[in-house]
Amino acid sequence: MDAAHIGRLMASVNYMGQVLFALNMISNIINNAVRAIASSERIEEVLNERPSQKQPDNPVIMDIKGEVKFDNVNFTYRGAGREALDDISFTVKPGETIGIIGPTGSGKSTLINLIPRMYDASSGKISLDGHDVTGILGSHLREAIAVVPQKALLFTGSIMDNLRWGRKDATDDEIIKAAIRCFKLRIRPFGIESSFFANKAYSIQHSGSFSF
């Protein structure tokens, strides 16, 4: 085989490779288009979804003190075969602390989520300072409730940035005082402006627990 034949063969192989590459690109575009259509339909469903909870026509606006009362509360998830909560009644006075203990799936998180109206009780009544929570605007109710998750999560950024999530307009001095008071921080040489990476912080130590 002479050099001319080899050149034509190599050119043919290169052209075939370019054609296959183009066909592969077209195939990827079609696959992405199909996924995009399915995703857009789902997004449209979410955007068109309307809240199942009804906000009160004449909401109660008050200075929330924190007395929580459950009165024969029952709750069942939609489609569930049994009640998640059955005839729950208790009262917690302002300043009191209670512990809710039970195995996984016993309804601990469900009970807590009923207070800020993440769900509405199937029956019974939940009161806050003597007012039915269904008569309080959800936004006003949730402004007065803080949730401390079981697993601590720190966002990428500095310690100061993480602490400022609670109040955007807080000054640096206010944040440092609050951190020392609540977390019992011992600031190391890197200081409160040091950064978190991979959910780890190397510049602080803290002890004790806190609640809101």
Coordinates of N, CA and C in Angstrom, one line a residue:
M1 N 0.9 -1.2 0.0 CA 0.0 0.0 0.0 C 0.9 1.2 0.0
D2 N 0.7 2.1 -1.0 CA 1.5 3.3 -1.1 C 1.1 4.4 -0.1
A3 N 1.8 5.4 -0.1 CA 1.6 6.5 0.8 C 0.2 7.2 0.5
A4 N -0.2 7.3 -0.7 CA -1.4 7.9 -1.1 C -2.6 7.2 -0.5
H5 N -2.6 5.8 -0.6 CA -3.7 5.1 0.0 C -3.7 5.2 1.5
I6 N -2.6 5.2 2.1 CA -2.6 5.4 3.6 C -3.1 6.8 4.0
G7 N -2.8 7.8 3.2 CA -3.3 9.1 3.5 C -4.8 9.2 3.4
R8 N -5.4 8.5 2.3 CA -6.8 8.5 2.1 C -7.5 7.7 3.2
L9 N -6.9 6.6 3.6 CA -7.5 5.8 4.7 C -7.5 6.6 6.0
M10 N -6.5 7.3 6.4 CA -6.4 8.1 7.6 C -7.4 9.3 7.5
A11 N -7.6 9.9 6.3 CA -8.5 10.9 6.2 C -9.9 10.4 6.4
S12 N -10.2 9.2 5.8 CA -11.6 8.6 6.0 C -11.8 8.3 7.5
V13 N -10.8 7.8 8.2 CA -11.0 7.5 9.6 C -11.3 8.7 10.4
N14 N -10.6 9.8 10.1 CA -10.8 11.1 10.8 C -12.2 11.6 10.5
Y15 N -12.6 11.6 9.2 CA -14.0 12.0 8.9 C -15.0 11.2 9.6
M16 N -14.9 9.9 9.7 CA -15.8 9.1 10.4 C -15.9 9.4 11.9
G17 N -14.7 9.7 12.4 CA -14.7 10.1 13.8 C -15.4 11.4 14.1
Q18 N -15.2 12.3 13.2 CA -15.9 13.6 13.4 C -17.5 13.4 13.2
V19 N -17.9 12.6 12.3 CA -19.3 12.3 12.1 C -19.9 11.6 13.4
L20 N -19.2 10.6 13.9 CA -19.6 10.0 15.1 C -19.7 10.9 16.3
F21 N -18.7 11.8 16.4 CA -18.7 12.8 17.5 C -19.9 13.7 17.3
A22 N -20.3 14.1 16.1 CA -21.4 15.0 15.9 C -22.7 14.3 16.2
L23 N -22.8 13.0 15.8 CA -24.0 12.2 16.2 C -24.1 12.0 17.7
N24 N -23.0 11.8 18.4 CA -23.1 11.7 19.8 C -23.5 13.0 20.5
M25 N -23.1 14.1 20.0 CA -23.6 15.4 20.5 C -25.0 15.6 20.3
I26 N -25.5 15.2 19.1 CA -27.0 15.3 18.8 C -27.8 14.4 19.8
S27 N -27.2 13.2 20.0 CA -27.9 12.3 21.0 C -28.0 12.9 22.4
N28 N -26.9 13.5 22.8 CA -26.9 14.1 24.1 C -27.9 15.3 24.2
I29 N -27.9 16.1 23.1 CA -28.9 17.2 23.1 C -30.3 16.7 23.2
I30 N -30.6 15.6 22.5 CA -32.0 15.0 22.5 C -32.3 14.5 24.0
N31 N -31.3 13.8 24.6 CA -31.5 13.3 25.9 C -31.7 14.5 26.9
N32 N -30.9 15.5 26.8 CA -31.1 16.7 27.7 C -32.4 17.4 27.4
A33 N -32.9 17.4 26.2 CA -34.1 18.1 25.9 C -35.3 17.3 26.5
V34 N -35.2 16.0 26.4 CA -36.3 15.2 27.0 C -36.3 15.4 28.5
R35 N -35.2 15.4 29.2 CA -35.1 15.6 30.6 C -35.6 17.0 31.0
A36 N -35.2 18.0 30.2 CA -35.7 19.4 30.4 C -37.2 19.5 30.4
I37 N -37.8 18.8 29.4 CA -39.2 18.9 29.3 C -39.9 18.3 30.5
A38 N -39.4 17.1 30.9 CA -40.0 16.4 32.1 C -39.8 17.3 33.3
S39 N -38.6 17.9 33.5 CA -38.3 18.8 34.6 C -39.2 20.0 34.6
S40 N -39.4 20.6 33.5 CA -40.2 21.8 33.4 C -41.6 21.5 33.8
E41 N -42.1 20.4 33.4 CA -43.5 20.0 33.8 C -43.6 19.9 35.3
R42 N -42.6 19.3 35.9 CA -42.6 19.1 37.4 C -42.5 20.5 38.1
I43 N -41.6 21.3 37.5 CA -41.4 22.7 38.1 C -42.7 23.5 38.0
E44 N -43.4 23.3 36.9 CA -44.7 24.0 36.7 C -45.7 23.5 37.7
E45 N -45.7 22.2 38.0 CA -46.6 21.7 39.0 C -46.4 22.3 40.4
V46 N -45.1 22.4 40.7 CA -44.7 23.0 42.0 C -45.1 24.5 42.1
L47 N -44.8 25.2 41.0 CA -45.1 26.6 41.0 C -46.6 26.9 41.1
N48 N -47.4 26.0 40.5 CA -48.9 26.1 40.5 C -49.6 25.6 41.7
E49 N -48.8 24.9 42.6 CA -49.3 24.4 43.8 C -49.8 25.5 44.7
R50 N -51.0 25.3 45.3 CA -51.5 26.3 46.3 C -51.5 25.7 47.7
P51 N -51.2 26.5 48.7 CA -51.1 26.1 50.1 C -52.4 25.4 50.5
S52 N -52.3 24.3 51.2 CA -53.5 23.7 51.7 C -54.0 24.4 53.0
Q53 N -53.1 25.0 53.7 CA -53.4 25.7 54.9 C -54.1 27.1 54.6
K54 N -55.1 27.4 55.3 CA -55.8 28.6 55.2 C -55.3 29.6 56.2
Q55 N -55.0 30.8 55.8 CA -54.6 31.9 56.7 C -55.8 32.6 57.3
P56 N -55.8 33.0 58.5 CA -57.0 33.6 59.1 C -57.3 34.9 58.5
D57 N -58.7 35.2 58.4 CA -59.1 36.4 57.8 C -58.8 37.6 58.8
N58 N -59.0 37.3 60.1 CA -58.7 38.4 61.1 C -57.7 37.8 62.0
P59 N -56.4 37.8 61.6 CA -55.4 37.2 62.4 C -55.1 37.9 63.8
V60 N -54.7 37.1 64.7 CA -54.4 37.6 66.1 C -52.9 38.1 66.0
I61 N -52.7 39.4 66.4 CA -51.3 39.9 66.5 C -51.1 40.2 68.0
M62 N -50.0 39.5 68.5 CA -49.8 39.6 69.9 C -48.3 39.5 70.2
D63 N -47.9 39.9 71.4 CA -46.6 39.7 71.9 C -46.5 38.3 72.5
I64 N -45.9 37.3 71.7 CA -45.9 35.9 72.1 C -45.0 35.7 73.4
K65 N -45.6 35.1 74.4 CA -44.9 34.8 75.6 C -44.3 33.4 75.6
G66 N -45.1 32.5 75.1 CA -44.6 31.1 74.9 C -45.3 30.0 75.6
E67 N -46.5 30.2 76.1 CA -47.3 29.1 76.7 C -47.9 28.3 75.6
V68 N -47.5 27.0 75.6 CA -48.0 26.1 74.5 C -48.9 25.1 75.2
K69 N -50.1 24.9 74.6 CA -51.1 23.9 75.1 C -51.6 23.0 74.0
F70 N -51.5 21.7 74.2 CA -52.1 20.7 73.3 C -53.3 20.2 74.0
D71 N -54.5 20.2 73.3 CA -55.7 19.7 73.9 C -56.3 18.6 73.0
N72 N -56.1 17.4 73.4 CA -56.7 16.2 72.6 C -56.4 16.3 71.1
V73 N -55.1 16.5 70.9 CA -54.6 16.6 69.5 C -54.4 15.3 68.8
N74 N -54.9 15.1 67.6 CA -54.7 14.0 66.8 C -54.1 14.4 65.4
F75 N -53.3 13.6 64.8 CA -52.7 13.9 63.5 C -52.5 12.7 62.7
T76 N -52.9 12.7 61.4 CA -52.7 11.6 60.5 C -52.1 12.1 59.2
Y77 N -51.0 11.6 58.8 CA -50.5 12.0 57.5 C -51.4 11.5 56.4
R78 N -51.5 12.3 55.3 CA -52.3 11.9 54.2 C -51.9 10.5 53.6
G79 N -52.8 9.6 53.5 CA -52.5 8.3 52.9 C -52.0 7.3 53.9
A80 N -51.7 7.8 55.2 CA -51.2 6.9 56.2 C -52.3 6.0 56.7
G81 N -51.9 4.8 57.1 CA -52.9 3.8 57.6 C -53.2 4.0 59.1
R82 N -52.4 4.8 59.8 CA -52.7 5.0 61.2 C -52.3 6.4 61.6
E83 N -52.7 6.8 62.8 CA -52.5 8.1 63.3 C -51.0 8.2 63.8
A84 N -50.4 9.3 63.4 CA -49.1 9.6 63.9 C -49.1 10.1 65.4
L85 N -50.1 10.9 65.7 CA -50.4 11.3 67.1 C -51.8 11.0 67.5
D86 N -52.0 10.5 68.7 CA -53.3 10.1 69.1 C -53.6 10.7 70.5
D87 N -54.5 11.6 70.5 CA -55.1 12.2 71.8 C -53.9 12.8 72.7
I88 N -53.2 13.7 72.2 CA -52.1 14.3 72.9 C -52.6 15.5 73.6
S89 N -52.3 15.6 74.9 CA -52.7 16.8 75.7 C -51.5 17.1 76.7
F90 N -51.1 18.3 76.7 CA -50.1 18.8 77.7 C -50.0 20.3 77.7
T91 N -49.4 20.9 78.7 CA -49.3 22.4 78.7 C -47.8 22.7 79.1
V92 N -47.2 23.6 78.4 CA -45.8 24.0 78.7 C -45.9 25.5 79.0
K93 N -45.5 25.9 80.2 CA -45.5 27.3 80.6 C -44.3 28.0 80.1
P94 N -44.3 29.4 79.9 CA -43.1 30.1 79.5 C -41.9 29.9 80.4
G95 N -40.8 29.6 79.8 CA -39.6 29.3 80.6 C -39.4 27.9 81.0
E96 N -40.4 27.0 80.8 CA -40.2 25.6 81.1 C -39.5 24.9 80.0
T97 N -38.9 23.8 80.3 CA -38.2 23.0 79.4 C -38.7 21.5 79.5
I98 N -39.1 20.9 78.4 CA -39.6 19.5 78.4 C -38.8 18.7 77.4
G99 N -38.7 17.5 77.7 CA -38.1 16.5 76.7 C -39.1 15.5 76.2
I100 N -39.1 15.4 74.9 CA -40.0 14.4 74.3 C -39.2 13.2 73.8
I101 N -39.5 12.1 74.5 CA -38.6 10.9 74.3 C -39.5 9.8 73.6
G102 N -38.8 9.1 72.7 CA -39.5 8.0 72.0 C -38.7 7.4 70.9
P103 N -39.0 6.2 70.4 CA -38.3 5.6 69.4 C -38.5 6.3 68.0
T104 N -37.7 6.0 67.0 CA -37.8 6.5 65.7 C -39.2 6.2 65.2
G105 N -39.9 7.2 64.6 CA -41.2 7.1 64.1 C -42.4 7.2 65.0
S106 N -42.0 7.6 66.3 CA -43.1 7.7 67.3 C -43.9 9.0 67.3
G107 N -43.4 9.9 66.4 CA -44.1 11.2 66.3 C -43.6 12.4 67.0
K108 N -42.3 12.3 67.4 CA -41.7 13.4 68.1 C -41.6 14.7 67.2
S109 N -41.0 14.5 66.0 CA -40.8 15.6 65.1 C -42.2 16.1 64.6
T110 N -43.1 15.2 64.4 CA -44.5 15.6 64.0 C -45.1 16.5 65.0
L111 N -45.0 16.1 66.3 CA -45.6 17.0 67.4 C -45.0 18.4 67.4
I112 N -43.7 18.5 67.2 CA -43.0 19.8 67.2 C -43.4 20.6 66.0
N113 N -43.6 19.9 64.9 CA -43.9 20.6 63.6 C -45.3 21.2 63.6
L114 N -46.2 20.7 64.5 CA -47.5 21.2 64.6 C -47.6 22.6 65.3
I115 N -46.6 22.9 66.1 CA -46.6 24.2 66.8 C -46.4 25.4 65.8
P116 N -45.4 25.4 64.9 CA -45.3 26.5 64.0 C -46.2 26.3 62.7
R117 N -47.1 25.3 62.8 CA -48.1 25.0 61.7 C -47.4 24.6 60.4
M118 N -46.3 23.8 60.6 CA -45.8 23.1 59.4 C -46.9 22.1 58.9
Y119 N -47.7 21.6 59.8 CA -48.9 20.9 59.5 C -50.0 21.4 60.4
D120 N -51.2 21.1 60.1 CA -52.4 21.4 60.9 C -52.9 20.1 61.5
A121 N -53.3 20.2 62.8 CA -53.8 19.0 63.5 C -55.0 18.5 62.8
S122 N -55.2 17.1 62.7 CA -56.4 16.5 62.2 C -57.6 16.8 63.0
S123 N -57.4 16.8 64.3 CA -58.4 17.1 65.3 C -57.8 17.6 66.6
G124 N -58.6 18.2 67.5 CA -58.0 18.8 68.7 C -57.6 20.2 68.5
K125 N -57.0 20.8 69.5 CA -56.6 22.2 69.5 C -55.2 22.4 70.0
I126 N -54.5 23.3 69.3 CA -53.2 23.7 69.8 C -53.2 25.2 70.1
S127 N -52.9 25.6 71.3 CA -53.0 27.0 71.7 C -51.6 27.6 72.0
L128 N -51.4 28.8 71.7 CA -50.2 29.6 72.1 C -50.7 30.8 72.8
D129 N -50.3 30.9 74.1 CA -50.7 32.0 74.9 C -52.3 32.1 74.9
G130 N -53.0 31.0 74.9 CA -54.4 31.0 75.0 C -55.1 31.2 73.6
H131 N -54.4 31.4 72.6 CA -54.9 31.6 71.2 C -54.7 30.4 70.4
D132 N -55.7 30.0 69.6 CA -55.6 28.9 68.7 C -54.5 29.3 67.6
V133 N -53.6 28.4 67.4 CA -52.5 28.7 66.4 C -53.1 28.9 65.0
T134 N -54.2 28.3 64.7 CA -54.8 28.5 63.4 C -55.3 30.0 63.2
G135 N -55.4 30.7 64.3 CA -55.9 32.1 64.2 C -54.7 33.1 64.2
I136 N -53.5 32.6 64.1 CA -52.3 33.4 64.1 C -51.6 33.3 62.7
L137 N -51.2 34.4 62.1 CA -50.5 34.3 60.9 C -49.3 33.4 61.0
G138 N -49.1 32.6 59.9 CA -48.0 31.7 59.9 C -46.6 32.4 60.1
S139 N -46.5 33.5 59.4 CA -45.2 34.3 59.4 C -45.0 34.9 60.8
H140 N -46.0 35.4 61.4 CA -45.9 35.9 62.8 C -45.6 34.8 63.8
L141 N -46.2 33.7 63.6 CA -46.0 32.6 64.5 C -44.5 32.1 64.4
R142 N -44.0 31.9 63.2 CA -42.7 31.3 63.0 C -41.6 32.3 63.3
E143 N -41.9 33.6 63.3 CA -40.8 34.6 63.8 C -40.5 34.4 65.2
A144 N -41.4 33.8 66.0 CA -41.2 33.7 67.5 C -40.7 32.3 67.9
I145 N -40.5 31.5 66.9 CA -40.1 30.1 67.2 C -38.8 29.8 66.5
A146 N -37.9 29.3 67.3 CA -36.5 28.9 66.8 C -36.4 27.4 66.9
V147 N -35.9 26.8 65.9 CA -35.7 25.3 65.8 C -34.2 25.1 65.8
V148 N -33.7 24.2 66.8 CA -32.3 23.8 66.8 C -32.3 22.4 66.3
P149 N -31.8 22.1 65.1 CA -31.8 20.8 64.6 C -30.9 19.9 65.3
Q150 N -31.1 18.6 65.2 CA -30.3 17.6 65.9 C -28.9 17.6 65.4
K151 N -28.7 17.7 64.1 CA -27.4 17.8 63.6 C -27.0 19.2 63.3
A152 N -25.9 19.7 63.9 CA -25.4 21.1 63.6 C -24.9 21.2 62.2
L153 N -25.4 22.2 61.5 CA -24.9 22.5 60.2 C -24.3 23.9 60.1
L154 N -23.1 24.0 59.6 CA -22.5 25.3 59.4 C -22.2 25.5 58.0
F155 N -22.6 26.7 57.5 CA -22.5 27.1 56.1 C -21.0 27.5 55.9
T156 N -20.6 27.3 54.6 CA -19.3 27.8 54.2 C -19.2 29.3 54.4
G157 N -18.1 29.7 55.0 CA -17.9 31.1 55.3 C -17.3 31.3 56.7
S158 N -17.3 32.5 57.2 CA -16.7 32.7 58.5 C -17.6 32.4 59.6
I159 N -17.1 32.3 60.8 CA -17.9 32.1 62.0 C -18.9 33.3 62.1
M160 N -18.4 34.5 61.8 CA -19.3 35.7 61.9 C -20.4 35.6 60.9
D161 N -20.2 35.1 59.7 CA -21.3 34.9 58.8 C -22.3 34.0 59.2
N162 N -21.9 32.9 59.8 CA -22.8 31.9 60.3 C -23.7 32.4 61.5
L163 N -23.1 33.2 62.4 CA -23.8 33.7 63.5 C -24.8 34.8 63.1
R164 N -24.5 35.5 62.0 CA -25.3 36.6 61.5 C -26.6 36.1 60.8
W165 N -26.7 34.8 60.6 CA -28.0 34.3 60.0 C -29.2 34.6 60.9
G166 N -28.9 34.7 62.3 CA -30.0 35.0 63.2 C -30.5 36.4 63.1
R167 N -29.6 37.3 62.7 CA -30.1 38.7 62.6 C -29.1 39.4 61.7
K168 N -29.6 39.7 60.5 CA -28.7 40.3 59.5 C -28.1 41.6 59.8
D169 N -28.8 42.4 60.6 CA -28.3 43.8 60.9 C -27.5 43.8 62.2
A170 N -27.1 42.7 62.8 CA -26.4 42.7 64.0 C -25.0 43.2 63.8
T171 N -24.5 44.0 64.8 CA -23.1 44.5 64.7 C -22.1 43.5 65.1
D172 N -20.8 43.7 64.7 CA -19.8 42.7 65.1 C -19.7 42.6 66.6
D173 N -19.8 43.6 67.3 CA -19.7 43.6 68.8 C -20.9 42.8 69.4
E174 N -22.1 42.9 68.8 CA -23.2 42.2 69.3 C -23.1 40.7 69.1
I175 N -22.5 40.4 67.9 CA -22.4 38.9 67.6 C -21.3 38.3 68.5
I176 N -20.2 39.0 68.7 CA -19.2 38.5 69.6 C -19.7 38.2 71.0
K177 N -20.4 39.2 71.5 CA -21.0 39.1 72.9 C -22.0 38.0 73.0
A178 N -22.8 37.8 71.9 CA -23.8 36.7 71.9 C -23.1 35.4 71.8
A179 N -22.1 35.3 71.0 CA -21.3 34.0 70.9 C -20.7 33.6 72.2
I180 N -20.1 34.6 72.9 CA -19.4 34.2 74.1 C -20.5 33.8 75.2
R181 N -21.6 34.5 75.2 CA -22.6 34.3 76.2 C -23.3 32.9 75.9
C182 N -23.7 32.6 74.7 CA -24.4 31.4 74.4 C -23.6 30.2 74.2
F183 N -22.5 30.4 73.5 CA -21.7 29.2 73.1 C -20.5 29.0 74.0
K184 N -20.2 30.0 74.9 CA -19.0 29.9 75.8 C -17.8 29.7 75.0
L185 N -17.7 30.5 73.9 CA -16.5 30.3 73.0 C -15.2 30.8 73.6
R186 N -14.2 30.0 73.3 CA -12.8 30.4 73.6 C -12.1 30.7 72.3
I187 N -12.0 32.0 71.9 CA -11.5 32.4 70.6 C -10.0 32.1 70.5
R188 N -9.6 31.3 69.5 CA -8.2 31.0 69.3 C -7.6 32.1 68.4
P189 N -6.3 32.1 68.2 CA -5.7 33.2 67.4 C -6.3 33.5 66.1
F190 N -6.9 32.5 65.4 CA -7.5 32.8 64.1 C -8.7 33.8 64.2
G191 N -9.4 33.8 65.3 CA -10.5 34.7 65.5 C -11.8 34.3 64.9
I192 N -12.8 35.2 65.2 CA -14.1 34.9 64.8 C -14.4 35.1 63.3
E193 N -13.4 35.6 62.6 CA -13.5 35.8 61.1 C -12.9 34.6 60.4
S194 N -12.5 33.6 61.1 CA -11.9 32.4 60.4 C -13.0 31.7 59.7
S195 N -12.7 30.9 58.7 CA -13.6 30.3 57.8 C -13.9 28.8 58.1
F196 N -15.1 28.3 57.7 CA -15.4 26.9 57.8 C -15.3 26.3 56.5
F197 N -14.7 25.1 56.4 CA -14.6 24.3 55.2 C -14.9 22.9 55.6
A198 N -15.7 22.3 54.7 CA -16.1 20.9 54.9 C -16.7 20.7 56.3
N199 N -17.6 21.6 56.7 CA -18.3 21.6 58.0 C -17.4 21.4 59.2
K200 N -16.2 22.0 59.1 CA -15.3 21.9 60.3 C -14.8 23.3 60.6
A201 N -14.6 23.6 61.8 CA -14.0 24.9 62.2 C -12.8 24.6 63.2
Y202 N -11.7 25.2 62.9 CA -10.5 25.0 63.6 C -10.1 26.1 64.6
S203 N -10.9 27.1 64.6 CA -10.5 28.3 65.4 C -11.3 28.5 66.7
I204 N -12.3 27.6 66.9 CA -13.1 27.8 68.1 C -13.3 26.5 68.9
Q205 N -13.6 26.6 70.2 CA -14.0 25.5 71.0 C -15.3 25.9 71.7
H206 N -16.2 25.0 71.8 CA -17.4 25.4 72.6 C -17.8 24.3 73.5
S207 N -18.5 24.6 74.6 CA -19.0 23.6 75.5 C -20.4 24.0 76.0
G208 N -21.1 23.0 76.5 CA -22.4 23.3 77.0 C -23.5 23.3 75.9
S209 N -24.7 23.5 76.3 CA -25.8 23.5 75.3 C -26.6 24.8 75.4
F210 N -27.4 25.1 74.5 CA -28.2 26.3 74.5 C -29.6 26.1 73.9
S211 N -30.5 26.9 74.2 CA -31.9 26.9 73.6 C -32.4 28.2 73.5
F212 N -33.5 28.4 72.7 CA -34.1 29.7 72.5 C -35.5 29.7 73.1

